[in-house]
Coordinates of C-alpha atoms and ligand atoms in Angstrom, one line a residue:
M1 CA 20.7 86.4 86.3
K2 CA 20.0 88.9 89.0
T3 CA 16.7 90.4 89.9
S4 CA 16.3 93.6 91.9
T5 CA 13.1 95.6 92.7
Y6 CA 13.0 97.3 89.4
H7 CA 15.4 95.5 87.1
V8 CA 16.2 92.0 85.9
Y9 CA 19.9 91.7 84.8
V10 CA 20.7 88.9 82.5
A11 CA 24.1 88.0 81.1
H12 CA 25.3 84.9 79.2
Q13 CA 28.2 83.1 80.8
N14 CA 30.2 83.0 77.6
D15 CA 30.1 86.8 77.3
I16 CA 31.1 87.9 80.8
H17 CA 34.1 88.8 82.9
L18 CA 33.7 88.3 86.6
T19 CA 35.8 90.4 89.0
L20 CA 35.9 90.1 92.7
S21 CA 35.3 93.7 93.6
G22 CA 35.0 93.8 97.3
T23 CA 34.0 92.1 100.5
E24 CA 31.9 92.8 103.6
E25 CA 32.5 91.1 106.9
H26 CA 29.7 90.5 109.3
S27 CA 30.6 89.3 112.7
I28 CA 27.4 87.5 113.1
S29 CA 24.5 86.7 110.7
Y30 CA 21.0 85.5 111.3
H31 CA 21.7 82.0 110.1
S32 CA 25.1 81.5 111.6
T33 CA 26.9 82.2 114.8
T34 CA 30.3 82.6 113.2
A35 CA 31.6 85.5 111.2
T36 CA 30.3 85.7 107.7
Q37 CA 32.0 87.2 104.7
F38 CA 30.1 88.5 101.7
L39 CA 31.7 88.9 98.3
N40 CA 30.8 91.4 95.7
I41 CA 31.4 90.1 92.2
A42 CA 31.2 92.5 89.3
V43 CA 29.6 91.0 86.2
S44 CA 30.5 92.8 83.0
S45 CA 29.5 91.6 79.6
I46 CA 31.0 92.1 76.2
N47 CA 27.5 92.2 74.9
P48 CA 26.6 96.0 74.7
N49 CA 22.9 95.2 75.4
S50 CA 23.6 93.9 78.9
R51 CA 24.5 96.4 81.6
P52 CA 27.2 95.6 84.2
F53 CA 25.9 94.5 87.6
V54 CA 27.1 93.2 90.9
I55 CA 26.2 90.0 92.6
R56 CA 26.6 89.4 96.3
L57 CA 27.5 86.0 97.6
N58 CA 28.4 84.3 100.9
S59 CA 32.1 83.4 100.7
L60 CA 31.3 79.8 101.7
E61 CA 29.4 79.4 98.4
Y62 CA 32.3 80.9 96.3
G63 CA 33.9 77.5 95.7
E64 CA 30.6 76.1 94.4
L65 CA 30.2 79.0 92.1
R66 CA 33.6 78.7 90.7
E67 CA 33.0 75.0 89.9
K68 CA 30.1 76.0 87.7
L69 CA 31.9 78.7 85.8
Q70 CA 34.0 78.1 82.7
A71 CA 36.1 81.2 83.1
P72 CA 38.0 82.2 86.3
V73 CA 36.9 85.1 88.6
R74 CA 39.5 87.8 88.4
N75 CA 40.8 88.8 91.8
A76 CA 43.0 91.8 91.0
R77 CA 42.8 93.2 94.5
N78 CA 43.9 89.9 96.0
I79 CA 41.0 89.7 98.3
V80 CA 41.3 86.8 100.7
V81 CA 38.2 84.6 100.5
R82 CA 37.1 82.8 103.6
Q83 CA 36.5 79.2 102.6
S84 CA 34.0 76.7 103.7
L85 CA 35.0 74.0 106.1
S86 CA 34.8 71.4 103.3
D87 CA 37.1 73.4 101.1
Q88 CA 39.6 74.0 103.9
F89 CA 39.6 70.3 104.7
F90 CA 40.1 69.4 101.1
H91 CA 43.3 71.4 100.9
A92 CA 44.7 69.6 104.0
F93 CA 43.5 66.3 102.7
Q94 CA 45.1 66.9 99.3
E95 CA 48.4 68.0 100.8
Q96 CA 48.6 64.8 102.8
V97 CA 47.7 62.5 99.9
Q98 CA 50.4 64.1 97.7
Q99 CA 53.0 62.9 100.2
N100 CA 51.6 59.4 100.2
Q101 CA 52.8 56.6 98.0
V102 CA 51.1 56.6 94.6
F103 CA 49.2 53.7 93.0
R104 CA 50.2 52.5 89.5
P105 CA 47.3 50.7 88.0
P106 CA 48.0 47.5 86.1
P107 CA 47.7 48.0 82.3
N108 CA 44.4 46.2 82.1
M109 CA 42.7 48.4 84.7
E110 CA 40.1 50.7 83.2
L111 CA 39.6 53.9 85.1
E112 CA 36.0 55.0 85.1
S113 CA 34.4 58.3 86.1
C114 CA 34.1 59.0 89.8
I115 CA 30.7 57.7 91.1
G116 CA 30.5 60.6 93.5
C117 CA 30.5 63.5 90.9
M118 CA 30.3 61.6 87.6
Q119 CA 32.6 64.3 86.2
K120 CA 36.2 63.6 87.0
E121 CA 38.0 60.3 86.3
S122 CA 38.6 58.2 89.4
D123 CA 42.0 59.1 90.6
V124 CA 42.5 57.6 94.1
K125 CA 42.9 54.1 95.4
L126 CA 42.7 53.0 99.0
Q127 CA 45.7 50.9 100.1
K128 CA 46.6 50.1 103.7
L129 CA 49.9 51.7 104.1
C130 CA 49.7 53.2 107.6
A131 CA 50.8 50.0 109.3
A132 CA 51.7 46.4 108.5
Q133 CA 48.7 44.4 107.3
E134 CA 47.8 42.8 110.7
E135 CA 48.6 45.9 112.7
G136 CA 46.4 48.9 113.6
S137 CA 42.7 49.2 112.9
C138 CA 42.8 50.1 109.2
V139 CA 41.8 47.3 106.9
Q140 CA 43.0 46.7 103.3
C141 CA 40.4 47.7 100.7
F142 CA 40.2 45.6 97.6
C143 CA 37.8 47.9 95.7
R144 CA 38.7 49.1 92.2
P145 CA 39.2 52.8 92.0
M146 CA 35.8 54.5 91.9
W147 CA 36.3 58.0 93.4
C148 CA 38.1 61.2 92.7
L149 CA 40.2 62.9 95.4
E150 CA 37.7 65.6 96.0
C151 CA 34.8 63.3 96.5
M152 CA 36.9 61.1 98.7
S153 CA 37.7 64.1 100.8
K154 CA 34.1 65.1 101.1
W155 CA 33.1 61.5 102.0
F156 CA 35.9 61.4 104.7
A157 CA 34.8 64.7 106.1
S158 CA 31.1 63.6 106.2
R159 CA 32.1 60.6 108.4
Q160 CA 33.8 62.8 111.0
D161 CA 32.5 64.5 114.2
Q162 CA 31.4 67.8 112.8
H163 CA 32.2 69.5 116.1
Q164 CA 35.7 68.2 116.5
T165 CA 37.4 69.3 113.3
E166 CA 40.9 69.2 114.9
T167 CA 40.7 65.4 115.1
W168 CA 39.8 64.8 111.4
M169 CA 43.3 64.5 110.0
G170 CA 44.2 61.7 112.4
S171 CA 40.8 59.9 112.1
Q172 CA 39.5 57.0 110.0
A173 CA 36.5 56.6 107.7
P174 CA 35.0 53.5 106.1
C175 CA 35.6 52.9 102.4
P176 CA 32.4 54.1 100.8
T177 CA 31.9 50.7 99.1
C178 CA 33.3 47.9 101.2
R179 CA 33.4 49.7 104.6
A180 CA 37.0 48.8 105.2
K181 CA 38.4 51.4 107.5
F182 CA 41.1 53.7 106.1
C183 CA 43.0 56.8 107.3
L184 CA 44.6 59.7 105.4
L185 CA 47.9 57.8 105.0
D186 CA 46.0 55.1 103.0
V187 CA 44.7 57.3 100.2
C188 CA 46.9 57.0 97.1
M189 CA 46.8 59.1 94.0
I190 CA 46.6 57.0 90.8
V191 CA 49.6 57.7 88.5
K192 CA 49.3 56.1 85.0
Ligands
ZN1 ZN1 34.3 62.8 92.2
ZN2 ZN1 36.8 49.4 99.6
ZN3 ZN1 45.4 53.6 107.8

């Protein structure tokens, strides 16, 4: 739904096509001291009663919008969307975890939904792999898998110094449940 001075535009999600139609760059905005990118997204509906309209969105909120949509946003012009810090970190986090050893759960282990988002199935297990058990400052976690990769990445990022992003990849965070310290090398994807 979009409201403007004289119109209210309504479209049902099941009837629409979304297309990234353009961007505007602002070197500074009133609520941020870094460059801001705004995206124009054209909403066209297959329902003849609803007229096409354009919504405008801060690019940092684009990831969140896409999570809520059932259909993809078309990006025919290959517009480069500037991502939020948490999205950027998630990509780096995921790349590292994909290189780590995987965890194969025993047959009797039930995987429940992630307690962070309640949507995805838990798909990561913390295992101390960065050093031998008695070496280093990471500690073995004995918790059953309770988190998905994305929520674990958000948790990890939230425990870091927000002004020193360059140190994040090499840092540690406590397990959200037992507080055992872990690093990126200790996050294992679950493979059934
Ligand atoms: Zn989750
Ligand atoms: Zn734990
Ligand atoms: Zn570690």
